[in-house]
Coordinates of C-alpha atoms in Angstrom, one line a residue:
M2 CA -22.0 -0.9 -34.5
K3 CA -19.3 -1.7 -37.0
D4 CA -21.6 -0.6 -39.8
I5 CA -21.4 3.0 -38.5
T6 CA -19.0 5.0 -40.6
T7 CA -19.6 8.6 -39.8
L8 CA -19.7 10.8 -36.7
G9 CA -23.3 11.7 -37.2
A10 CA -24.4 8.1 -37.3
L11 CA -22.4 7.4 -34.2
K12 CA -24.2 10.1 -32.3
A13 CA -27.5 8.9 -33.5
S14 CA -26.8 5.4 -32.2
N15 CA -26.6 6.7 -28.7
W16 CA -23.1 5.3 -28.3
T17 CA -21.4 6.7 -25.2
S18 CA -17.7 7.0 -24.7
R19 CA -16.1 5.9 -21.4
S20 CA -12.5 5.6 -20.2
I21 CA -10.6 2.4 -20.6
K22 CA -10.5 1.9 -16.9
E23 CA -14.3 2.1 -16.8
E24 CA -14.5 -0.5 -19.7
L25 CA -12.3 -2.9 -17.8
R26 CA -14.2 -2.4 -14.6
E27 CA -17.7 -2.8 -16.2
H28 CA -16.7 -6.0 -18.1
L29 CA -15.1 -7.4 -15.0
I30 CA -18.2 -6.7 -12.9
E31 CA -20.2 -8.5 -15.5
K32 CA -18.0 -11.6 -15.5
L33 CA -17.9 -11.7 -11.7
Q34 CA -21.7 -11.6 -11.5
K35 CA -22.0 -14.4 -14.0
K36 CA -19.3 -16.3 -12.2
E37 CA -17.2 -16.6 -15.4
P38 CA -13.4 -17.0 -15.3
T39 CA -11.6 -13.7 -15.8
F40 CA -8.2 -15.0 -16.5
T41 CA -7.9 -18.5 -18.2
G42 CA -5.0 -20.9 -18.5
I43 CA -3.2 -19.5 -15.5
H44 CA -2.9 -22.1 -12.8
G45 CA -2.1 -21.5 -9.1
Y46 CA -3.3 -17.9 -8.9
E47 CA -7.0 -18.5 -8.3
N48 CA -6.9 -17.5 -4.6
T49 CA -3.9 -15.2 -4.6
V50 CA -2.8 -13.1 -7.6
I51 CA -6.1 -13.1 -9.6
P52 CA -8.3 -11.7 -6.8
E53 CA -5.7 -9.0 -6.2
L54 CA -5.6 -8.1 -9.9
E55 CA -9.4 -8.0 -10.0
R56 CA -9.5 -5.6 -7.0
A57 CA -7.0 -3.4 -8.8
I58 CA -9.1 -3.3 -11.9
L59 CA -12.2 -2.5 -9.9
S60 CA -10.3 0.3 -8.3
R61 CA -9.2 1.7 -11.7
H62 CA -5.5 1.4 -10.8
N63 CA -2.4 1.3 -12.9
I64 CA -0.7 -2.0 -11.9
N65 CA 2.8 -3.3 -11.2
L66 CA 3.2 -7.1 -11.3
L67 CA 6.2 -7.9 -9.2
G68 CA 7.8 -11.3 -9.2
L69 CA 10.6 -13.5 -10.4
R70 CA 11.0 -14.7 -14.0
G71 CA 8.5 -17.2 -15.4
Q72 CA 5.6 -16.3 -13.2
A73 CA 3.1 -15.5 -15.9
K74 CA 3.3 -11.7 -15.4
T75 CA 3.1 -10.8 -19.1
R76 CA 0.4 -13.4 -19.8
L77 CA -1.8 -11.8 -17.1
A78 CA -1.3 -8.4 -18.7
R79 CA -2.1 -9.7 -22.2
Q80 CA -5.3 -11.3 -21.0
M81 CA -6.7 -8.0 -19.7
V82 CA -7.7 -7.1 -23.3
N83 CA -10.5 -9.7 -23.0
L84 CA -12.1 -7.2 -20.5
L85 CA -12.4 -4.5 -23.2
D86 CA -15.2 -3.7 -25.5
E87 CA -14.9 -5.8 -28.6
W88 CA -14.9 -2.8 -31.0
M89 CA -13.9 0.8 -30.3
P90 CA -14.6 3.7 -32.6
I91 CA -11.9 6.2 -33.5
I92 CA -11.6 9.2 -35.9
E93 CA -10.4 7.6 -39.1
G94 CA -6.7 8.3 -39.8
S95 CA -6.0 9.4 -36.2
E96 CA -2.5 8.4 -35.0
I97 CA -3.6 8.4 -31.4
N98 CA -7.0 6.6 -31.5
D99 CA -9.0 9.8 -31.0
D100 CA -12.4 9.3 -29.3
P101 CA -14.9 10.7 -31.9
L102 CA -16.9 12.4 -29.1
H103 CA -13.9 13.7 -27.2
P104 CA -11.0 14.3 -29.7
I105 CA -7.7 15.5 -28.3
S106 CA -5.4 15.7 -31.3
R107 CA -5.1 18.7 -33.7
Y108 CA -5.8 16.4 -36.7
A109 CA -9.1 15.1 -35.2
T110 CA -10.4 18.5 -34.1
E111 CA -9.6 20.1 -37.4
L112 CA -11.2 17.2 -39.3
I113 CA -14.4 17.4 -37.3
A114 CA -14.5 21.2 -37.7
E115 CA -14.2 20.7 -41.5
K116 CA -16.6 17.8 -42.0
G117 CA -18.9 17.8 -39.0
D118 CA -21.2 14.9 -38.8
D119 CA -19.7 13.5 -42.0
T120 CA -16.4 12.9 -40.3
P121 CA -15.3 9.3 -41.1
I122 CA -15.2 6.8 -38.3
A123 CA -13.1 3.6 -38.1
W124 CA -13.3 0.7 -35.7
V125 CA -10.5 -0.9 -33.7
H126 CA -10.8 -4.5 -32.4
R127 CA -9.8 -5.0 -28.8
S128 CA -7.0 -7.3 -29.8
E129 CA -5.3 -4.2 -31.3
R130 CA -5.7 -2.2 -28.1
F131 CA -2.6 -3.6 -26.5
A132 CA 0.9 -2.3 -26.7
E133 CA 4.0 -3.7 -25.1
K134 CA 7.6 -2.5 -24.6
L135 CA 10.5 -4.3 -23.1
A136 CA 12.6 -1.9 -21.1
T137 CA 16.1 -1.9 -22.5
P138 CA 19.1 0.5 -22.0
D139 CA 18.6 2.0 -25.5
V140 CA 15.0 3.2 -24.9
T141 CA 14.6 7.0 -25.1
V142 CA 12.0 9.5 -24.2
A143 CA 11.4 10.0 -27.9
D144 CA 10.6 6.3 -28.2
I145 CA 8.1 6.3 -25.4
V146 CA 6.6 9.8 -25.5
G147 CA 7.6 11.5 -28.7
D148 CA 9.8 14.1 -30.3
V149 CA 10.0 16.7 -33.0
D150 CA 10.3 15.1 -36.5
P151 CA 12.6 17.3 -38.7
I152 CA 11.7 15.3 -41.8
K153 CA 8.0 15.9 -41.3
A154 CA 8.7 19.6 -40.7
A155 CA 10.6 19.8 -44.0
N156 CA 8.0 17.9 -46.0
L157 CA 5.1 20.0 -44.7
K158 CA 7.2 23.2 -44.8
L159 CA 6.4 23.9 -41.2
S160 CA 8.4 25.6 -38.5
Y161 CA 9.5 23.7 -35.4
A162 CA 7.0 25.9 -33.4
D163 CA 4.1 24.1 -35.1
D164 CA 2.8 21.1 -33.2
R165 CA 2.1 19.3 -36.4
V166 CA 5.9 18.5 -36.6
I167 CA 5.6 16.2 -33.6
H168 CA 6.1 12.5 -34.0
Y169 CA 4.2 10.6 -31.3
G170 CA 5.9 7.9 -29.3
M171 CA 4.5 4.5 -28.3
I172 CA 2.4 5.7 -25.4
P173 CA 0.4 8.4 -27.3
R174 CA -0.1 5.9 -30.1
A175 CA -1.5 3.5 -27.6
N176 CA -4.2 6.0 -26.4
R177 CA -7.3 4.2 -25.1
S178 CA -5.3 1.0 -24.9
I179 CA -3.5 -1.2 -22.4
F180 CA 0.2 -0.3 -22.3
V181 CA 2.7 -2.8 -20.8
I182 CA 6.3 -2.0 -19.9
N183 CA 8.1 -5.2 -19.1
E184 CA 11.1 -5.2 -16.7
L185 CA 10.4 -1.7 -15.5
P186 CA 13.6 -1.5 -13.2
D187 CA 15.7 -1.8 -16.4
L188 CA 14.3 1.5 -17.7
Q189 CA 16.7 4.3 -17.1
A190 CA 15.8 6.6 -14.2
R191 CA 15.4 9.6 -16.5
I192 CA 13.0 7.7 -18.7
Q193 CA 11.0 6.7 -15.7
V194 CA 10.7 10.3 -14.7
A195 CA 9.1 11.0 -18.1
L196 CA 6.2 8.8 -17.0
F197 CA 5.4 10.8 -13.9
N198 CA 2.9 13.2 -15.5
I199 CA 1.3 10.5 -17.7
L200 CA 0.5 8.4 -14.6
Q201 CA -0.6 11.2 -12.3
E202 CA -2.3 13.7 -14.7
G203 CA -3.0 11.5 -17.6
D204 CA -1.3 13.9 -20.1
I205 CA 2.0 14.2 -22.0
Q206 CA 4.4 17.0 -22.7
I207 CA 6.7 16.9 -25.7
R208 CA 9.8 19.0 -25.9
G209 CA 8.9 22.7 -25.4
F210 CA 5.4 22.6 -26.9
K211 CA 2.5 24.0 -24.9
L212 CA 0.7 20.8 -25.7
R213 CA -1.6 18.9 -23.4
L214 CA -2.9 15.5 -24.5
P215 CA -5.1 14.0 -21.8
L216 CA -4.4 10.4 -22.7
D217 CA -6.7 7.6 -21.6
M218 CA -4.5 4.7 -20.6
Q219 CA -4.3 1.5 -18.6
F220 CA -0.7 1.0 -17.6
V221 CA 0.6 -2.4 -16.5
F222 CA 4.2 -2.8 -15.5
T223 CA 6.2 -6.0 -14.8
A224 CA 9.3 -6.1 -12.7
N225 CA 11.6 -8.5 -10.8
P226 CA 12.3 -7.7 -7.1
E227 CA 14.7 -4.9 -6.8
D228 CA 17.2 -7.0 -4.8
Y229 CA 17.6 -9.2 -7.8
T230 CA 17.8 -6.6 -10.5
N231 CA 21.3 -5.1 -10.3
R232 CA 20.8 -2.9 -13.4
G233 CA 18.5 -0.5 -11.7
S234 CA 15.4 0.0 -9.7
I235 CA 12.0 1.6 -9.8
V236 CA 12.4 5.2 -8.7
T237 CA 10.3 6.0 -5.6
P238 CA 8.1 8.8 -7.1
L239 CA 7.1 6.4 -9.9
K240 CA 6.2 3.6 -7.5
D241 CA 4.1 6.1 -5.6
R242 CA 2.1 6.8 -8.7
I243 CA 1.3 3.2 -9.4
G244 CA -2.0 2.3 -7.8
S245 CA -1.5 -1.4 -7.0
Q246 CA 1.6 -3.6 -6.7
I247 CA 0.8 -7.3 -7.0
L248 CA 3.2 -10.0 -6.0
T249 CA 3.3 -13.1 -8.2
H250 CA 4.7 -16.4 -7.1
Y251 CA 5.7 -19.9 -8.3
P252 CA 3.3 -22.9 -8.1
E253 CA 2.8 -24.0 -4.6
D254 CA 2.4 -27.7 -5.3
V255 CA 3.4 -30.3 -7.8
A256 CA -0.1 -30.8 -9.1
T257 CA -0.4 -27.1 -10.1
A258 CA 3.1 -27.2 -11.7
R259 CA 2.2 -30.3 -13.7
A260 CA -0.9 -28.6 -15.1
I261 CA 1.2 -25.6 -16.2
T262 CA 3.8 -27.9 -17.9
E263 CA 1.3 -30.0 -19.7
Q264 CA -0.5 -27.0 -20.9
E265 CA 2.6 -25.1 -22.2
A266 CA 4.8 -27.9 -23.5
R267 CA 5.0 -27.9 -27.3
L268 CA 4.8 -31.6 -28.2
D269 CA 4.3 -33.2 -31.6
E270 CA 1.2 -35.3 -31.8
R271 CA 3.4 -38.3 -32.8
Q272 CA 5.3 -37.9 -29.5
K273 CA 2.0 -37.9 -27.5
E274 CA 0.8 -41.0 -29.3
K275 CA 4.0 -43.1 -29.3
V276 CA 5.7 -42.2 -26.0
H277 CA 4.1 -43.3 -22.8
V278 CA 4.8 -41.0 -19.8
P279 CA 4.1 -42.4 -16.3
D280 CA 2.6 -40.0 -13.8
L281 CA 5.6 -40.5 -11.6
V282 CA 7.8 -39.0 -14.4
K283 CA 5.6 -35.9 -14.5
D284 CA 5.8 -35.5 -10.8
L285 CA 9.6 -36.0 -10.8
L286 CA 10.1 -33.3 -13.4
E287 CA 8.2 -30.8 -11.3
E288 CA 10.0 -31.9 -8.1
I289 CA 13.3 -31.0 -9.8
S290 CA 12.2 -27.3 -10.0
F291 CA 11.0 -27.4 -6.3
V292 CA 14.3 -28.9 -5.2
A293 CA 16.2 -26.3 -7.4
R294 CA 14.6 -23.4 -5.6
E295 CA 16.1 -24.7 -2.3
S296 CA 19.4 -25.8 -3.7
E297 CA 22.6 -24.4 -2.1
F298 CA 24.2 -24.3 -5.6
I299 CA 21.6 -22.0 -7.1
D300 CA 21.0 -18.3 -6.6
E301 CA 17.6 -18.2 -4.9
K302 CA 17.1 -14.5 -5.9
S303 CA 17.1 -15.3 -9.6
G304 CA 14.3 -17.8 -9.3
I305 CA 13.6 -21.0 -11.2
S306 CA 11.3 -20.3 -14.1
A307 CA 8.3 -22.5 -15.0
R308 CA 10.0 -22.6 -18.4
M309 CA 12.6 -25.0 -16.9
S310 CA 10.0 -27.8 -16.4
I311 CA 8.4 -27.1 -19.7
T312 CA 11.6 -27.3 -21.7
A313 CA 12.8 -30.3 -19.6
F314 CA 9.5 -32.1 -20.5
E315 CA 10.0 -31.4 -24.2
N316 CA 13.6 -32.6 -24.0
L317 CA 12.5 -35.8 -22.2
M318 CA 10.0 -36.6 -24.8
S319 CA 12.5 -36.0 -27.6
T320 CA 15.1 -38.2 -25.8
A321 CA 12.6 -41.1 -25.7
E322 CA 11.5 -40.4 -29.3
R323 CA 15.1 -40.4 -30.6
R324 CA 15.8 -43.7 -28.9
M325 CA 12.6 -45.2 -30.4
L326 CA 13.5 -44.0 -33.9
I327 CA 17.0 -45.4 -33.7
S328 CA 15.8 -48.8 -32.5
R329 CA 13.0 -48.7 -35.2
E330 CA 10.3 -49.4 -32.7
K331 CA 6.7 -48.2 -33.1
E332 CA 6.3 -47.0 -29.5
T333 CA 8.1 -46.7 -26.2
S334 CA 7.9 -45.6 -22.7
I335 CA 10.0 -43.1 -20.7
R336 CA 13.0 -44.7 -19.0
F337 CA 14.8 -43.2 -16.0
G338 CA 17.9 -43.0 -18.1
D339 CA 16.1 -40.6 -20.4
L340 CA 16.3 -38.0 -17.7
M341 CA 19.9 -37.5 -18.6
G342 CA 18.5 -35.9 -21.7
I343 CA 17.0 -33.0 -19.7
V344 CA 20.3 -31.8 -18.4
P345 CA 20.7 -29.1 -21.1
A346 CA 17.3 -27.8 -20.2
I347 CA 18.3 -27.4 -16.6
T348 CA 21.8 -25.9 -17.1
G349 CA 20.4 -23.2 -19.3
K350 CA 17.8 -22.1 -16.8
V351 CA 19.6 -21.8 -13.5
E352 CA 22.0 -19.1 -12.2
L353 CA 24.6 -20.7 -10.0
V354 CA 26.3 -19.2 -6.9
Y355 CA 30.0 -19.5 -6.4
E356 CA 29.8 -23.1 -5.0
G357 CA 27.7 -24.2 -8.0
E358 CA 30.1 -22.6 -10.5
Q359 CA 32.9 -24.6 -8.8
E360 CA 31.0 -27.9 -9.1
G361 CA 29.9 -27.1 -12.7
A362 CA 26.4 -26.8 -14.2
D363 CA 26.3 -30.4 -15.4
F364 CA 27.0 -31.7 -11.9
V365 CA 24.4 -29.4 -10.4
A366 CA 21.8 -30.6 -12.9
K367 CA 22.4 -34.2 -12.1
T368 CA 22.4 -33.5 -8.4
L369 CA 19.0 -31.9 -8.7
I370 CA 17.6 -35.0 -10.5
G371 CA 19.0 -37.1 -7.7
E372 CA 17.6 -34.9 -4.9
A373 CA 14.2 -34.9 -6.6
T374 CA 14.3 -38.7 -6.7
K375 CA 15.0 -38.9 -3.0
S376 CA 12.3 -36.3 -2.3
L377 CA 9.6 -38.4 -4.0
F378 CA 10.8 -41.8 -3.0
D379 CA 9.4 -41.7 0.5
D380 CA 5.9 -41.1 -0.9
Y381 CA 6.0 -44.5 -2.6
F382 CA 8.3 -46.8 -0.5
P383 CA 9.4 -47.3 3.1
K384 CA 12.0 -44.7 4.2
I385 CA 15.5 -45.9 3.7
E386 CA 17.3 -45.5 7.0
K387 CA 21.0 -44.7 7.0
L388 CA 21.7 -46.9 10.0
T389 CA 19.8 -50.0 11.1
K390 CA 20.2 -52.6 13.8
E391 CA 21.3 -56.1 12.7
T392 CA 18.0 -57.4 14.0
D393 CA 15.9 -55.0 12.0
Q394 CA 14.3 -56.2 8.8
D395 CA 15.2 -53.9 6.0
P396 CA 12.7 -54.1 3.1
Y397 CA 15.5 -53.6 0.6
D398 CA 17.8 -56.4 1.9
E399 CA 16.9 -58.8 -0.8
V400 CA 17.4 -56.3 -3.6
L401 CA 20.8 -55.4 -2.1
S402 CA 21.7 -59.0 -1.7
W403 CA 20.9 -59.6 -5.4
F404 CA 23.4 -57.0 -6.4
F405 CA 26.0 -58.3 -3.9
E406 CA 25.9 -61.6 -5.8
Q407 CA 26.3 -60.0 -9.2
S408 CA 29.4 -58.7 -10.9
G409 CA 27.5 -55.7 -12.1
F410 CA 24.2 -54.7 -13.7
V411 CA 24.4 -52.6 -16.9
L412 CA 21.5 -50.8 -18.5
E413 CA 22.5 -49.6 -22.0
D414 CA 20.7 -46.6 -23.5
D415 CA 20.1 -48.3 -26.8
L416 CA 18.4 -51.4 -25.5
S417 CA 15.2 -52.4 -27.3
D418 CA 12.1 -52.3 -25.2
A419 CA 12.1 -56.1 -25.0
E420 CA 15.8 -56.2 -23.9
Y421 CA 15.2 -53.4 -21.4
K422 CA 12.3 -55.1 -19.8
A423 CA 14.0 -58.5 -19.7
K424 CA 17.0 -57.0 -17.9
L425 CA 14.9 -55.3 -15.3
D426 CA 12.7 -58.4 -14.8
S427 CA 15.9 -60.3 -14.0
I428 CA 16.1 -58.5 -10.7
T429 CA 13.4 -60.6 -9.2
P430 CA 13.5 -59.1 -5.6
L431 CA 13.0 -55.7 -7.2
V432 CA 9.8 -56.8 -8.9
A433 CA 8.6 -58.4 -5.6
L434 CA 9.3 -55.1 -3.8
I435 CA 7.2 -53.1 -6.1
K436 CA 4.3 -55.6 -6.1
K437 CA 4.4 -55.4 -2.2
Y438 CA 4.5 -51.7 -1.7
Q439 CA 3.0 -50.4 -5.0
P440 CA 0.6 -53.2 -6.0
D441 CA -1.6 -50.9 -8.1
T442 CA 1.3 -49.9 -10.4
D443 CA 0.1 -49.9 -14.0
A444 CA 1.9 -52.5 -16.1
A445 CA 3.1 -49.7 -18.5
D446 CA 4.7 -47.9 -15.5
M447 CA 6.3 -50.9 -13.9
Y448 CA 9.7 -50.6 -15.5
F449 CA 10.1 -46.9 -14.8
M450 CA 9.2 -47.7 -11.2
Q451 CA 11.9 -50.4 -11.1
E452 CA 14.5 -47.9 -12.3
F453 CA 13.2 -45.3 -9.9
V454 CA 14.0 -47.7 -7.0
L455 CA 17.5 -48.4 -8.3
W456 CA 18.3 -44.7 -8.6
A457 CA 16.9 -44.0 -5.2
L458 CA 19.0 -46.7 -3.6
V459 CA 22.0 -45.1 -5.3
E460 CA 21.1 -41.6 -3.9
Y461 CA 20.7 -43.2 -0.4
K462 CA 24.2 -44.8 -0.9
K463 CA 22.9 -48.3 -0.8
L464 CA 24.1 -49.0 -4.3
S465 CA 26.6 -47.4 -6.6
K466 CA 26.4 -46.4 -10.2
Y467 CA 28.9 -45.6 -12.8
P468 CA 28.2 -43.8 -16.1
L469 CA 29.3 -45.6 -19.2
S470 CA 29.7 -44.2 -22.7
N471 CA 26.3 -45.7 -23.6
G472 CA 24.4 -46.3 -20.4
M473 CA 24.8 -46.9 -16.6
R474 CA 26.3 -49.6 -14.5
F475 CA 24.8 -50.4 -11.1
N476 CA 26.9 -52.2 -8.4
D477 CA 26.6 -53.3 -4.8
L478 CA 28.2 -50.5 -2.8
Y479 CA 30.6 -52.6 -0.7
G480 CA 30.8 -55.9 -2.6
S481 CA 32.3 -54.2 -5.6
Y482 CA 34.8 -52.4 -3.4
I483 CA 35.8 -55.6 -1.7
S484 CA 36.2 -57.5 -5.0
G485 CA 38.3 -54.7 -6.3
L486 CA 40.8 -55.2 -3.4
S487 CA 41.1 -58.9 -3.8

């Protein structure tokens, strides 16, 4: 079809025009019948958001994707272009993608009247049939819909009564395309009103012109819940004109969250090859986000974006890589102490309530790491009881006794891998504990598991830890206190 260059040839090819909503619908039907995935690379929505989005497309609805930040709303909208025809014919030179068989602009109708079947045709790829606008306070009706262009009027020597002086805005220029407005509640109410006629009647009105342009559009809006967005809301008549409102959500389990992080994290190939990442580390990173969404220090209305886990993973890999480069080693494995390197990724992604602000973002970030450690610990080892009877056998007694007999155990950040492993192996009861309760632990993961137990014992207040300028010191909780008094 791309070889067709004139209107006459297009008519002879039996090509038929159809609305963009029909295009989306027909291609979706085809994919569903063939059992092909409609939206790829989006995890956790297979049984929730995607079926609702497919129903909205089948219903030919304009769509509002409502959800907190970092829930793949824009990605869903962008993938809708894959349901369009690969190529679309337009009248060559048309500003608003005129359909050759149903032209709507003055330029296109006059050109066809002049050249007839010799009217030149151009082809637009589906990747170009997508327009996106972030709603910001400076957006005007002229930006979105259009306005009179005095410079055009002067150059063409036309009066302001001539519709050829109109400069089309973003929406008319995206005719026969998918148009996305991100963060719709941030769009001023008077600008939202300008969308009423476009959504309901499919046409636009510019200034005082008696101009009717029956646009062919697929609108997709994205928005945060109104109770979160203090800057504005979606006006009720506009909501009434949007066919389907679809609620998005965060991953419902750690496995789904891990898949998203591993897919989205931008890692250097050298990092992937030289830095070993135990599975427990990946679970722990995702658990931090789950814990954060329940934290009393964080505003639950703001949400915890999936970007937090992604950037935290990137920071974690870079922390280990930096340590490896400084010690001039060829490869390394993630250490628990490396998790301190993800604190900047957490502090920049959470909105704190008053209590959190009082404690400080750095404290909150480290608290989340600790809470995530506690949350996962019971999946691997016996539950640590706060109070036990003297006759009860505590599986951690030997580890705690080892620390009671020591003056302190220090893990420096800049230890070589050999020194790091030797230090942890010196805690013989800790090695025995892991072999008893996690006998299948891979040798490469053993040392992170050992640190994991130490940090969990600290969180459960069985051990104490003190940050040093270049590492961490672990002590017996009571022994160190008693020795300090003597």
